[in-house]
């Protein structure tokens, strides 16, 4: 690629470690501008409105859809809605910032058609077995839910070829550095 992309979309299968990677990047690479999504999911303990997400009601979400304010939005895991506001990305890009969107696959597909200049990164597990053990290791889902998520993961893994590049999440530091370089930033500037 001749020019560094201003917007980078990070997606990948369930439990591959996307949110751990984005937290790591938030902590170590303040030069990255995170797109803060809107969601109808209630905040978890420790989450801050406006930082982790904009926590809004289903009615507010409906209004934003009606006003065509979303670059993309999706219902994730069949439950809550999540969306990227067009204005968030536009403002950051206009200010010359490198923006990272951590979103699900359905959202990534919408961004592809609406923001053709964006760069698409697929975060992959080192192997399918690794994904299975990560999901088991979390211990947060029962057997039936685990099977359902693994089925979803199989479908999601097949989407890899739609992406510009794959980063293997074998080591969090290494994967973060690779992502930062792919964004056209210098991974040596680590605070
Ligand atoms: P969580 O509720 O655990 O924070 O996120 C659940 C899922 O929603 C993750 O897969 C995350 O990538 C996805 N997600 C977060 N924000 C957005 C968004 O703005 N749009 C879409 N399509 N997915 C999102």
mmCIF file with all atom_site columns, C-alpha atoms and ligand atoms in Angstrom:
data_model
loop_
_atom_site.group_PDB
_atom_site.id
_atom_site.type_symbol
_atom_site.label_atom_id
_atom_site.label_alt_id
_atom_site.label_comp_id
_atom_site.label_asym_id
_atom_site.label_entity_id
_atom_site.label_seq_id
_atom_site.pdbx_PDB_ins_code
_atom_site.Cartn_x
_atom_site.Cartn_y
_atom_site.Cartn_z
_atom_site.occupancy
_atom_site.B_iso_or_equiv
_atom_site.pdbx_formal_charge
_atom_site.auth_seq_id
_atom_site.auth_comp_id
_atom_site.auth_asym_id
_atom_site.auth_atom_id
_atom_site.pdbx_PDB_model_num
ATOM   1   C CA  . UNK A 1 1   ? 0.000   0.000   0.000  1.00 0.00 ? 1   UNK A CA  1
ATOM   2   C CA  . UNK A 1 2   ? 1.454   3.358   -0.993 1.00 0.00 ? 2   UNK A CA  1
ATOM   3   C CA  . UNK A 1 3   ? -0.271  5.531   1.591  1.00 0.00 ? 3   UNK A CA  1
ATOM   4   C CA  . UNK A 1 4   ? -1.083  4.669   5.208  1.00 0.00 ? 4   UNK A CA  1
ATOM   5   C CA  . UNK A 1 5   ? -4.817  4.165   5.743  1.00 0.00 ? 5   UNK A CA  1
ATOM   6   C CA  . UNK A 1 6   ? -6.547  6.661   8.016  1.00 0.00 ? 6   UNK A CA  1
ATOM   7   C CA  . UNK A 1 7   ? -9.246  4.261   9.136  1.00 0.00 ? 7   UNK A CA  1
ATOM   8   C CA  . UNK A 1 8   ? -8.435  0.686   10.105 1.00 0.00 ? 8   UNK A CA  1
ATOM   9   C CA  . UNK A 1 9   ? -11.097 -1.889  10.850 1.00 0.00 ? 9   UNK A CA  1
ATOM   10  C CA  . UNK A 1 10  ? -10.176 -4.697  13.244 1.00 0.00 ? 10  UNK A CA  1
ATOM   11  C CA  . UNK A 1 11  ? -12.465 -7.717  13.213 1.00 0.00 ? 11  UNK A CA  1
ATOM   12  C CA  . UNK A 1 12  ? -12.183 -11.446 13.855 1.00 0.00 ? 12  UNK A CA  1
ATOM   13  C CA  . UNK A 1 13  ? -13.966 -14.452 15.317 1.00 0.00 ? 13  UNK A CA  1
ATOM   14  C CA  . UNK A 1 14  ? -15.522 -14.505 18.757 1.00 0.00 ? 14  UNK A CA  1
ATOM   15  C CA  . UNK A 1 15  ? -13.010 -14.920 21.639 1.00 0.00 ? 15  UNK A CA  1
ATOM   16  C CA  . UNK A 1 16  ? -9.940  -14.417 19.469 1.00 0.00 ? 16  UNK A CA  1
ATOM   17  C CA  . UNK A 1 17  ? -8.810  -11.639 21.825 1.00 0.00 ? 17  UNK A CA  1
ATOM   18  C CA  . UNK A 1 18  ? -9.926  -8.531  19.944 1.00 0.00 ? 18  UNK A CA  1
ATOM   19  C CA  . UNK A 1 19  ? -10.909 -6.555  22.999 1.00 0.00 ? 19  UNK A CA  1
ATOM   20  C CA  . UNK A 1 20  ? -7.727  -7.543  24.879 1.00 0.00 ? 20  UNK A CA  1
ATOM   21  C CA  . UNK A 1 21  ? -5.700  -6.345  21.904 1.00 0.00 ? 21  UNK A CA  1
ATOM   22  C CA  . UNK A 1 22  ? -7.585  -3.058  21.709 1.00 0.00 ? 22  UNK A CA  1
ATOM   23  C CA  . UNK A 1 23  ? -7.173  -2.465  25.458 1.00 0.00 ? 23  UNK A CA  1
ATOM   24  C CA  . UNK A 1 24  ? -3.452  -3.094  25.088 1.00 0.00 ? 24  UNK A CA  1
ATOM   25  C CA  . UNK A 1 25  ? -3.295  -0.573  22.248 1.00 0.00 ? 25  UNK A CA  1
ATOM   26  C CA  . UNK A 1 26  ? -5.272  1.997   24.237 1.00 0.00 ? 26  UNK A CA  1
ATOM   27  C CA  . UNK A 1 27  ? -2.784  1.666   27.083 1.00 0.00 ? 27  UNK A CA  1
ATOM   28  C CA  . UNK A 1 28  ? 0.428   1.634   25.078 1.00 0.00 ? 28  UNK A CA  1
ATOM   29  C CA  . UNK A 1 29  ? -0.258  3.574   21.900 1.00 0.00 ? 29  UNK A CA  1
ATOM   30  C CA  . UNK A 1 30  ? -2.071  6.849   22.609 1.00 0.00 ? 30  UNK A CA  1
ATOM   31  C CA  . UNK A 1 31  ? -1.307  7.983   19.060 1.00 0.00 ? 31  UNK A CA  1
ATOM   32  C CA  . UNK A 1 32  ? -4.172  5.717   17.938 1.00 0.00 ? 32  UNK A CA  1
ATOM   33  C CA  . UNK A 1 33  ? -7.610  7.301   17.962 1.00 0.00 ? 33  UNK A CA  1
ATOM   34  C CA  . UNK A 1 34  ? -10.300 4.829   18.998 1.00 0.00 ? 34  UNK A CA  1
ATOM   35  C CA  . UNK A 1 35  ? -13.717 5.114   17.483 1.00 0.00 ? 35  UNK A CA  1
ATOM   36  C CA  . UNK A 1 36  ? -16.091 5.014   20.465 1.00 0.00 ? 36  UNK A CA  1
ATOM   37  C CA  . UNK A 1 37  ? -19.180 3.045   19.429 1.00 0.00 ? 37  UNK A CA  1
ATOM   38  C CA  . UNK A 1 38  ? -22.738 3.580   20.557 1.00 0.00 ? 38  UNK A CA  1
ATOM   39  C CA  . UNK A 1 39  ? -24.449 0.567   22.115 1.00 0.00 ? 39  UNK A CA  1
ATOM   40  C CA  . UNK A 1 40  ? -27.713 -0.467  23.706 1.00 0.00 ? 40  UNK A CA  1
ATOM   41  C CA  . UNK A 1 41  ? -25.813 -2.880  25.974 1.00 0.00 ? 41  UNK A CA  1
ATOM   42  C CA  . UNK A 1 42  ? -25.809 -1.770  29.603 1.00 0.00 ? 42  UNK A CA  1
ATOM   43  C CA  . UNK A 1 43  ? -22.373 -0.776  30.958 1.00 0.00 ? 43  UNK A CA  1
ATOM   44  C CA  . UNK A 1 44  ? -20.310 -3.420  32.748 1.00 0.00 ? 44  UNK A CA  1
ATOM   45  C CA  . UNK A 1 45  ? -18.602 -2.642  36.039 1.00 0.00 ? 45  UNK A CA  1
ATOM   46  C CA  . UNK A 1 46  ? -15.779 -0.171  35.434 1.00 0.00 ? 46  UNK A CA  1
ATOM   47  C CA  . UNK A 1 47  ? -16.908 0.900   31.971 1.00 0.00 ? 47  UNK A CA  1
ATOM   48  C CA  . UNK A 1 48  ? -17.107 4.641   31.403 1.00 0.00 ? 48  UNK A CA  1
ATOM   49  C CA  . UNK A 1 49  ? -19.733 6.310   29.211 1.00 0.00 ? 49  UNK A CA  1
ATOM   50  C CA  . UNK A 1 50  ? -18.059 8.165   26.352 1.00 0.00 ? 50  UNK A CA  1
ATOM   51  C CA  . UNK A 1 51  ? -14.814 6.241   26.778 1.00 0.00 ? 51  UNK A CA  1
ATOM   52  C CA  . UNK A 1 52  ? -15.641 2.572   26.379 1.00 0.00 ? 52  UNK A CA  1
ATOM   53  C CA  . UNK A 1 53  ? -18.932 3.150   24.600 1.00 0.00 ? 53  UNK A CA  1
ATOM   54  C CA  . UNK A 1 54  ? -21.697 5.700   24.359 1.00 0.00 ? 54  UNK A CA  1
ATOM   55  C CA  . UNK A 1 55  ? -24.344 3.815   26.300 1.00 0.00 ? 55  UNK A CA  1
ATOM   56  C CA  . UNK A 1 56  ? -27.724 4.732   24.851 1.00 0.00 ? 56  UNK A CA  1
ATOM   57  C CA  . UNK A 1 57  ? -31.298 3.478   24.997 1.00 0.00 ? 57  UNK A CA  1
ATOM   58  C CA  . UNK A 1 58  ? -32.916 1.418   22.212 1.00 0.00 ? 58  UNK A CA  1
ATOM   59  C CA  . UNK A 1 59  ? -35.093 4.474   21.412 1.00 0.00 ? 59  UNK A CA  1
ATOM   60  C CA  . UNK A 1 60  ? -32.020 6.699   20.989 1.00 0.00 ? 60  UNK A CA  1
ATOM   61  C CA  . UNK A 1 61  ? -30.436 4.013   18.807 1.00 0.00 ? 61  UNK A CA  1
ATOM   62  C CA  . UNK A 1 62  ? -33.575 3.980   16.629 1.00 0.00 ? 62  UNK A CA  1
ATOM   63  C CA  . UNK A 1 63  ? -33.365 7.765   16.265 1.00 0.00 ? 63  UNK A CA  1
ATOM   64  C CA  . UNK A 1 64  ? -29.743 7.584   15.135 1.00 0.00 ? 64  UNK A CA  1
ATOM   65  C CA  . UNK A 1 65  ? -30.664 4.931   12.544 1.00 0.00 ? 65  UNK A CA  1
ATOM   66  C CA  . UNK A 1 66  ? -33.536 7.100   11.298 1.00 0.00 ? 66  UNK A CA  1
ATOM   67  C CA  . UNK A 1 67  ? -31.196 10.099  10.998 1.00 0.00 ? 67  UNK A CA  1
ATOM   68  C CA  . UNK A 1 68  ? -28.722 7.957   9.013  1.00 0.00 ? 68  UNK A CA  1
ATOM   69  C CA  . UNK A 1 69  ? -26.034 8.793   11.570 1.00 0.00 ? 69  UNK A CA  1
ATOM   70  C CA  . UNK A 1 70  ? -24.327 5.401   11.535 1.00 0.00 ? 70  UNK A CA  1
ATOM   71  C CA  . UNK A 1 71  ? -21.447 4.429   9.301  1.00 0.00 ? 71  UNK A CA  1
ATOM   72  C CA  . UNK A 1 72  ? -22.439 0.880   10.250 1.00 0.00 ? 72  UNK A CA  1
ATOM   73  C CA  . UNK A 1 73  ? -24.409 -0.886  12.931 1.00 0.00 ? 73  UNK A CA  1
ATOM   74  C CA  . UNK A 1 74  ? -25.286 -4.472  13.842 1.00 0.00 ? 74  UNK A CA  1
ATOM   75  C CA  . UNK A 1 75  ? -27.010 -6.654  16.410 1.00 0.00 ? 75  UNK A CA  1
ATOM   76  C CA  . UNK A 1 76  ? -24.196 -8.696  17.940 1.00 0.00 ? 76  UNK A CA  1
ATOM   77  C CA  . UNK A 1 77  ? -24.673 -12.220 19.366 1.00 0.00 ? 77  UNK A CA  1
ATOM   78  C CA  . UNK A 1 78  ? -28.377 -11.736 18.682 1.00 0.00 ? 78  UNK A CA  1
ATOM   79  C CA  . UNK A 1 79  ? -28.758 -9.395  21.636 1.00 0.00 ? 79  UNK A CA  1
ATOM   80  C CA  . UNK A 1 80  ? -27.612 -5.792  21.810 1.00 0.00 ? 80  UNK A CA  1
ATOM   81  C CA  . UNK A 1 81  ? -27.061 -3.270  19.047 1.00 0.00 ? 81  UNK A CA  1
ATOM   82  C CA  . UNK A 1 82  ? -23.707 -1.612  18.405 1.00 0.00 ? 82  UNK A CA  1
ATOM   83  C CA  . UNK A 1 83  ? -22.864 1.096   15.883 1.00 0.00 ? 83  UNK A CA  1
ATOM   84  C CA  . UNK A 1 84  ? -20.124 3.397   14.651 1.00 0.00 ? 84  UNK A CA  1
ATOM   85  C CA  . UNK A 1 85  ? -21.203 7.004   14.266 1.00 0.00 ? 85  UNK A CA  1
ATOM   86  C CA  . UNK A 1 86  ? -20.279 8.536   10.946 1.00 0.00 ? 86  UNK A CA  1
ATOM   87  C CA  . UNK A 1 87  ? -19.375 11.840  12.645 1.00 0.00 ? 87  UNK A CA  1
ATOM   88  C CA  . UNK A 1 88  ? -16.859 10.169  14.993 1.00 0.00 ? 88  UNK A CA  1
ATOM   89  C CA  . UNK A 1 89  ? -14.863 8.745   12.113 1.00 0.00 ? 89  UNK A CA  1
ATOM   90  C CA  . UNK A 1 90  ? -15.195 11.841  9.902  1.00 0.00 ? 90  UNK A CA  1
ATOM   91  C CA  . UNK A 1 91  ? -13.965 14.197  12.626 1.00 0.00 ? 91  UNK A CA  1
ATOM   92  C CA  . UNK A 1 92  ? -10.942 12.052  13.450 1.00 0.00 ? 92  UNK A CA  1
ATOM   93  C CA  . UNK A 1 93  ? -9.976  11.576  9.818  1.00 0.00 ? 93  UNK A CA  1
ATOM   94  C CA  . UNK A 1 94  ? -10.391 15.335  9.174  1.00 0.00 ? 94  UNK A CA  1
ATOM   95  C CA  . UNK A 1 95  ? -8.037  16.001  12.101 1.00 0.00 ? 95  UNK A CA  1
ATOM   96  C CA  . UNK A 1 96  ? -5.456  13.744  10.425 1.00 0.00 ? 96  UNK A CA  1
ATOM   97  C CA  . UNK A 1 97  ? -5.706  11.031  13.062 1.00 0.00 ? 97  UNK A CA  1
ATOM   98  C CA  . UNK A 1 98  ? -5.311  7.297   12.534 1.00 0.00 ? 98  UNK A CA  1
ATOM   99  C CA  . UNK A 1 99  ? -8.596  5.760   13.612 1.00 0.00 ? 99  UNK A CA  1
ATOM   100 C CA  . UNK A 1 100 ? -9.168  2.193   14.783 1.00 0.00 ? 100 UNK A CA  1
ATOM   101 C CA  . UNK A 1 101 ? -12.618 0.626   14.625 1.00 0.00 ? 101 UNK A CA  1
ATOM   102 C CA  . UNK A 1 102 ? -12.975 -2.572  16.660 1.00 0.00 ? 102 UNK A CA  1
ATOM   103 C CA  . UNK A 1 103 ? -16.224 -4.009  15.352 1.00 0.00 ? 103 UNK A CA  1
ATOM   104 C CA  . UNK A 1 104 ? -17.858 -7.295  14.419 1.00 0.00 ? 104 UNK A CA  1
ATOM   105 C CA  . UNK A 1 105 ? -17.844 -8.918  10.974 1.00 0.00 ? 105 UNK A CA  1
ATOM   106 C CA  . UNK A 1 106 ? -21.276 -7.689  9.929  1.00 0.00 ? 106 UNK A CA  1
ATOM   107 C CA  . UNK A 1 107 ? -20.137 -4.139  10.671 1.00 0.00 ? 107 UNK A CA  1
ATOM   108 C CA  . UNK A 1 108 ? -16.831 -4.625  8.828  1.00 0.00 ? 108 UNK A CA  1
ATOM   109 C CA  . UNK A 1 109 ? -18.734 -5.623  5.693  1.00 0.00 ? 109 UNK A CA  1
ATOM   110 C CA  . UNK A 1 110 ? -20.832 -2.448  5.849  1.00 0.00 ? 110 UNK A CA  1
ATOM   111 C CA  . UNK A 1 111 ? -17.751 -0.260  6.287  1.00 0.00 ? 111 UNK A CA  1
ATOM   112 C CA  . UNK A 1 112 ? -16.204 -1.863  3.215  1.00 0.00 ? 112 UNK A CA  1
ATOM   113 C CA  . UNK A 1 113 ? -18.990 -0.547  1.029  1.00 0.00 ? 113 UNK A CA  1
ATOM   114 C CA  . UNK A 1 114 ? -19.291 2.852   2.733  1.00 0.00 ? 114 UNK A CA  1
ATOM   115 C CA  . UNK A 1 115 ? -15.641 3.723   3.346  1.00 0.00 ? 115 UNK A CA  1
ATOM   116 C CA  . UNK A 1 116 ? -13.673 2.222   0.463  1.00 0.00 ? 116 UNK A CA  1
ATOM   117 C CA  . UNK A 1 117 ? -10.348 3.728   1.605  1.00 0.00 ? 117 UNK A CA  1
ATOM   118 C CA  . UNK A 1 118 ? -10.395 1.874   4.930  1.00 0.00 ? 118 UNK A CA  1
ATOM   119 C CA  . UNK A 1 119 ? -7.930  -0.897  5.728  1.00 0.00 ? 119 UNK A CA  1
ATOM   120 C CA  . UNK A 1 120 ? -9.312  -4.241  6.924  1.00 0.00 ? 120 UNK A CA  1
ATOM   121 C CA  . UNK A 1 121 ? -7.428  -6.356  9.441  1.00 0.00 ? 121 UNK A CA  1
ATOM   122 C CA  . UNK A 1 122 ? -8.535  -9.843  10.432 1.00 0.00 ? 122 UNK A CA  1
ATOM   123 C CA  . UNK A 1 123 ? -7.351  -11.023 13.839 1.00 0.00 ? 123 UNK A CA  1
ATOM   124 C CA  . UNK A 1 124 ? -6.911  -14.799 13.687 1.00 0.00 ? 124 UNK A CA  1
ATOM   125 C CA  . UNK A 1 125 ? -6.154  -17.390 16.377 1.00 0.00 ? 125 UNK A CA  1
ATOM   126 C CA  . UNK A 1 126 ? -2.947  -19.449 15.941 1.00 0.00 ? 126 UNK A CA  1
ATOM   127 C CA  . UNK A 1 127 ? -5.250  -22.460 15.329 1.00 0.00 ? 127 UNK A CA  1
ATOM   128 C CA  . UNK A 1 128 ? -8.868  -23.520 15.674 1.00 0.00 ? 128 UNK A CA  1
ATOM   129 C CA  . UNK A 1 129 ? -7.909  -25.612 18.737 1.00 0.00 ? 129 UNK A CA  1
ATOM   130 C CA  . UNK A 1 130 ? -6.497  -22.481 20.320 1.00 0.00 ? 130 UNK A CA  1
ATOM   131 C CA  . UNK A 1 131 ? -9.846  -20.751 19.862 1.00 0.00 ? 131 UNK A CA  1
ATOM   132 C CA  . UNK A 1 132 ? -11.627 -23.738 21.438 1.00 0.00 ? 132 UNK A CA  1
ATOM   133 C CA  . UNK A 1 133 ? -9.384  -23.652 24.493 1.00 0.00 ? 133 UNK A CA  1
ATOM   134 C CA  . UNK A 1 134 ? -9.711  -19.864 24.867 1.00 0.00 ? 134 UNK A CA  1
ATOM   135 C CA  . UNK A 1 135 ? -13.467 -20.199 24.896 1.00 0.00 ? 135 UNK A CA  1
ATOM   136 C CA  . UNK A 1 136 ? -13.321 -23.094 27.388 1.00 0.00 ? 136 UNK A CA  1
ATOM   137 C CA  . UNK A 1 137 ? -10.775 -21.202 29.497 1.00 0.00 ? 137 UNK A CA  1
ATOM   138 C CA  . UNK A 1 138 ? -13.047 -18.197 29.939 1.00 0.00 ? 138 UNK A CA  1
ATOM   139 C CA  . UNK A 1 139 ? -15.504 -20.440 31.756 1.00 0.00 ? 139 UNK A CA  1
ATOM   140 C CA  . UNK A 1 140 ? -18.235 -17.869 31.270 1.00 0.00 ? 140 UNK A CA  1
ATOM   141 C CA  . UNK A 1 141 ? -20.460 -19.911 28.935 1.00 0.00 ? 141 UNK A CA  1
ATOM   142 C CA  . UNK A 1 142 ? -22.171 -23.256 29.451 1.00 0.00 ? 142 UNK A CA  1
ATOM   143 C CA  . UNK A 1 143 ? -21.594 -26.186 27.076 1.00 0.00 ? 143 UNK A CA  1
ATOM   144 C CA  . UNK A 1 144 ? -24.536 -25.367 24.819 1.00 0.00 ? 144 UNK A CA  1
ATOM   145 C CA  . UNK A 1 145 ? -23.521 -21.714 24.488 1.00 0.00 ? 145 UNK A CA  1
ATOM   146 C CA  . UNK A 1 146 ? -19.903 -22.756 23.836 1.00 0.00 ? 146 UNK A CA  1
ATOM   147 C CA  . UNK A 1 147 ? -21.008 -25.035 20.999 1.00 0.00 ? 147 UNK A CA  1
ATOM   148 C CA  . UNK A 1 148 ? -23.146 -22.250 19.538 1.00 0.00 ? 148 UNK A CA  1
ATOM   149 C CA  . UNK A 1 149 ? -20.235 -19.804 19.657 1.00 0.00 ? 149 UNK A CA  1
ATOM   150 C CA  . UNK A 1 150 ? -17.833 -22.339 18.142 1.00 0.00 ? 150 UNK A CA  1
ATOM   151 C CA  . UNK A 1 151 ? -20.223 -22.840 15.264 1.00 0.00 ? 151 UNK A CA  1
ATOM   152 C CA  . UNK A 1 152 ? -20.294 -19.061 14.801 1.00 0.00 ? 152 UNK A CA  1
ATOM   153 C CA  . UNK A 1 153 ? -16.492 -18.971 15.035 1.00 0.00 ? 153 UNK A CA  1
ATOM   154 C CA  . UNK A 1 154 ? -16.201 -21.534 12.225 1.00 0.00 ? 154 UNK A CA  1
ATOM   155 C CA  . UNK A 1 155 ? -18.327 -19.328 9.966  1.00 0.00 ? 155 UNK A CA  1
ATOM   156 C CA  . UNK A 1 156 ? -16.419 -16.212 11.028 1.00 0.00 ? 156 UNK A CA  1
ATOM   157 C CA  . UNK A 1 157 ? -13.033 -17.820 10.336 1.00 0.00 ? 157 UNK A CA  1
ATOM   158 C CA  . UNK A 1 158 ? -14.140 -18.429 6.768  1.00 0.00 ? 158 UNK A CA  1
ATOM   159 C CA  . UNK A 1 159 ? -14.418 -14.640 6.281  1.00 0.00 ? 159 UNK A CA  1
ATOM   160 C CA  . UNK A 1 160 ? -10.657 -14.158 6.537  1.00 0.00 ? 160 UNK A CA  1
ATOM   161 C CA  . UNK A 1 161 ? -10.205 -13.909 2.761  1.00 0.00 ? 161 UNK A CA  1
ATOM   162 C CA  . UNK A 1 162 ? -12.418 -10.769 2.695  1.00 0.00 ? 162 UNK A CA  1
ATOM   163 C CA  . UNK A 1 163 ? -9.755  -8.865  4.624  1.00 0.00 ? 163 UNK A CA  1
ATOM   164 C CA  . UNK A 1 164 ? -6.653  -7.012  3.406  1.00 0.00 ? 164 UNK A CA  1
ATOM   165 C CA  . UNK A 1 165 ? -4.396  -8.602  5.982  1.00 0.00 ? 165 UNK A CA  1
ATOM   166 C CA  . UNK A 1 166 ? -4.412  -11.229 8.735  1.00 0.00 ? 166 UNK A CA  1
ATOM   167 C CA  . UNK A 1 167 ? -2.659  -10.736 12.046 1.00 0.00 ? 167 UNK A CA  1
ATOM   168 C CA  . UNK A 1 168 ? -2.216  -13.896 14.141 1.00 0.00 ? 168 UNK A CA  1
ATOM   169 C CA  . UNK A 1 169 ? -2.862  -13.298 17.825 1.00 0.00 ? 169 UNK A CA  1
ATOM   170 C CA  . UNK A 1 170 ? -0.034  -15.536 19.042 1.00 0.00 ? 170 UNK A CA  1
ATOM   171 C CA  . UNK A 1 171 ? 1.409   -12.943 21.405 1.00 0.00 ? 171 UNK A CA  1
ATOM   172 C CA  . UNK A 1 172 ? -0.330  -9.733  22.471 1.00 0.00 ? 172 UNK A CA  1
ATOM   173 C CA  . UNK A 1 173 ? 2.764   -7.459  22.288 1.00 0.00 ? 173 UNK A CA  1
ATOM   174 C CA  . UNK A 1 174 ? 3.784   -8.787  18.899 1.00 0.00 ? 174 UNK A CA  1
ATOM   175 C CA  . UNK A 1 175 ? 0.258   -8.594  17.466 1.00 0.00 ? 175 UNK A CA  1
ATOM   176 C CA  . UNK A 1 176 ? -0.129  -5.012  18.744 1.00 0.00 ? 176 UNK A CA  1
ATOM   177 C CA  . UNK A 1 177 ? 3.162   -3.943  17.191 1.00 0.00 ? 177 UNK A CA  1
ATOM   178 C CA  . UNK A 1 178 ? 2.186   -5.474  13.881 1.00 0.00 ? 178 UNK A CA  1
ATOM   179 C CA  . UNK A 1 179 ? -1.168  -3.705  13.928 1.00 0.00 ? 179 UNK A CA  1
ATOM   180 C CA  . UNK A 1 180 ? 0.457   -0.363  14.775 1.00 0.00 ? 180 UNK A CA  1
ATOM   181 C CA  . UNK A 1 181 ? 2.921   -0.746  11.882 1.00 0.00 ? 181 UNK A CA  1
ATOM   182 C CA  . UNK A 1 182 ? 0.093   -1.687  9.541  1.00 0.00 ? 182 UNK A CA  1
ATOM   183 C CA  . UNK A 1 183 ? -1.636  1.546   10.553 1.00 0.00 ? 183 UNK A CA  1
ATOM   184 C CA  . UNK A 1 184 ? 1.409   3.471   9.386  1.00 0.00 ? 184 UNK A CA  1
ATOM   185 C CA  . UNK A 1 185 ? 2.464   4.376   12.941 1.00 0.00 ? 185 UNK A CA  1
ATOM   186 C CA  . UNK A 1 186 ? 5.730   3.757   14.736 1.00 0.00 ? 186 UNK A CA  1
ATOM   187 C CA  . UNK A 1 187 ? 5.457   0.924   17.306 1.00 0.00 ? 187 UNK A CA  1
ATOM   188 C CA  . UNK A 1 188 ? 8.681   2.127   18.958 1.00 0.00 ? 188 UNK A CA  1
ATOM   189 C CA  . UNK A 1 189 ? 6.802   5.106   20.404 1.00 0.00 ? 189 UNK A CA  1
ATOM   190 C CA  . UNK A 1 190 ? 5.462   3.206   23.376 1.00 0.00 ? 190 UNK A CA  1
ATOM   191 C CA  . UNK A 1 191 ? 4.568   5.144   26.501 1.00 0.00 ? 191 UNK A CA  1
HETATM 192 P P1  . LIG B 2 .   ? -18.717 -6.204  23.992 1.00 0.00 ? 1   LIG B P1  1
HETATM 193 O O1  . LIG B 2 .   ? -20.160 -6.148  24.368 1.00 0.00 ? 1   LIG B O1  1
HETATM 194 O O2  . LIG B 2 .   ? -18.035 -7.432  24.543 1.00 0.00 ? 1   LIG B O2  1
HETATM 195 O O3  . LIG B 2 .   ? -17.982 -4.932  24.338 1.00 0.00 ? 1   LIG B O3  1
HETATM 196 O O4  . LIG B 2 .   ? -18.625 -6.328  22.405 1.00 0.00 ? 1   LIG B O4  1
HETATM 197 C C1  . LIG B 2 .   ? -19.286 -7.353  21.754 1.00 0.00 ? 1   LIG B C1  1
HETATM 198 C C2  . LIG B 2 .   ? -18.983 -7.323  20.271 1.00 0.00 ? 1   LIG B C2  1
HETATM 199 O O5  . LIG B 2 .   ? -19.482 -6.117  19.677 1.00 0.00 ? 1   LIG B O5  1
HETATM 200 C C3  . LIG B 2 .   ? -17.500 -7.385  19.892 1.00 0.00 ? 1   LIG B C3  1
HETATM 201 O O6  . LIG B 2 .   ? -17.356 -8.395  18.889 1.00 0.00 ? 1   LIG B O6  1
HETATM 202 C C4  . LIG B 2 .   ? -17.207 -6.034  19.288 1.00 0.00 ? 1   LIG B C4  1
HETATM 203 O O7  . LIG B 2 .   ? -16.242 -6.118  18.251 1.00 0.00 ? 1   LIG B O7  1
HETATM 204 C C5  . LIG B 2 .   ? -18.553 -5.659  18.706 1.00 0.00 ? 1   LIG B C5  1
HETATM 205 N N1  . LIG B 2 .   ? -18.710 -4.209  18.521 1.00 0.00 ? 1   LIG B N1  1
HETATM 206 C C6  . LIG B 2 .   ? -18.315 -3.219  19.351 1.00 0.00 ? 1   LIG B C6  1
HETATM 207 N N2  . LIG B 2 .   ? -18.613 -2.008  18.843 1.00 0.00 ? 1   LIG B N2  1
HETATM 208 C C7  . LIG B 2 .   ? -19.174 -2.238  17.631 1.00 0.00 ? 1   LIG B C7  1
HETATM 209 C C8  . LIG B 2 .   ? -19.690 -1.372  16.608 1.00 0.00 ? 1   LIG B C8  1
HETATM 210 O O8  . LIG B 2 .   ? -19.670 -0.154  16.672 1.00 0.00 ? 1   LIG B O8  1
HETATM 211 N N3  . LIG B 2 .   ? -20.218 -1.981  15.520 1.00 0.00 ? 1   LIG B N3  1
HETATM 212 C C9  . LIG B 2 .   ? -20.249 -3.338  15.367 1.00 0.00 ? 1   LIG B C9  1
HETATM 213 N N4  . LIG B 2 .   ? -20.769 -3.815  14.229 1.00 0.00 ? 1   LIG B N4  1
HETATM 214 N N5  . LIG B 2 .   ? -19.786 -4.174  16.307 1.00 0.00 ? 1   LIG B N5  1
HETATM 215 C C10 . LIG B 2 .   ? -19.247 -3.639  17.423 1.00 0.00 ? 1   LIG B C10 1
#
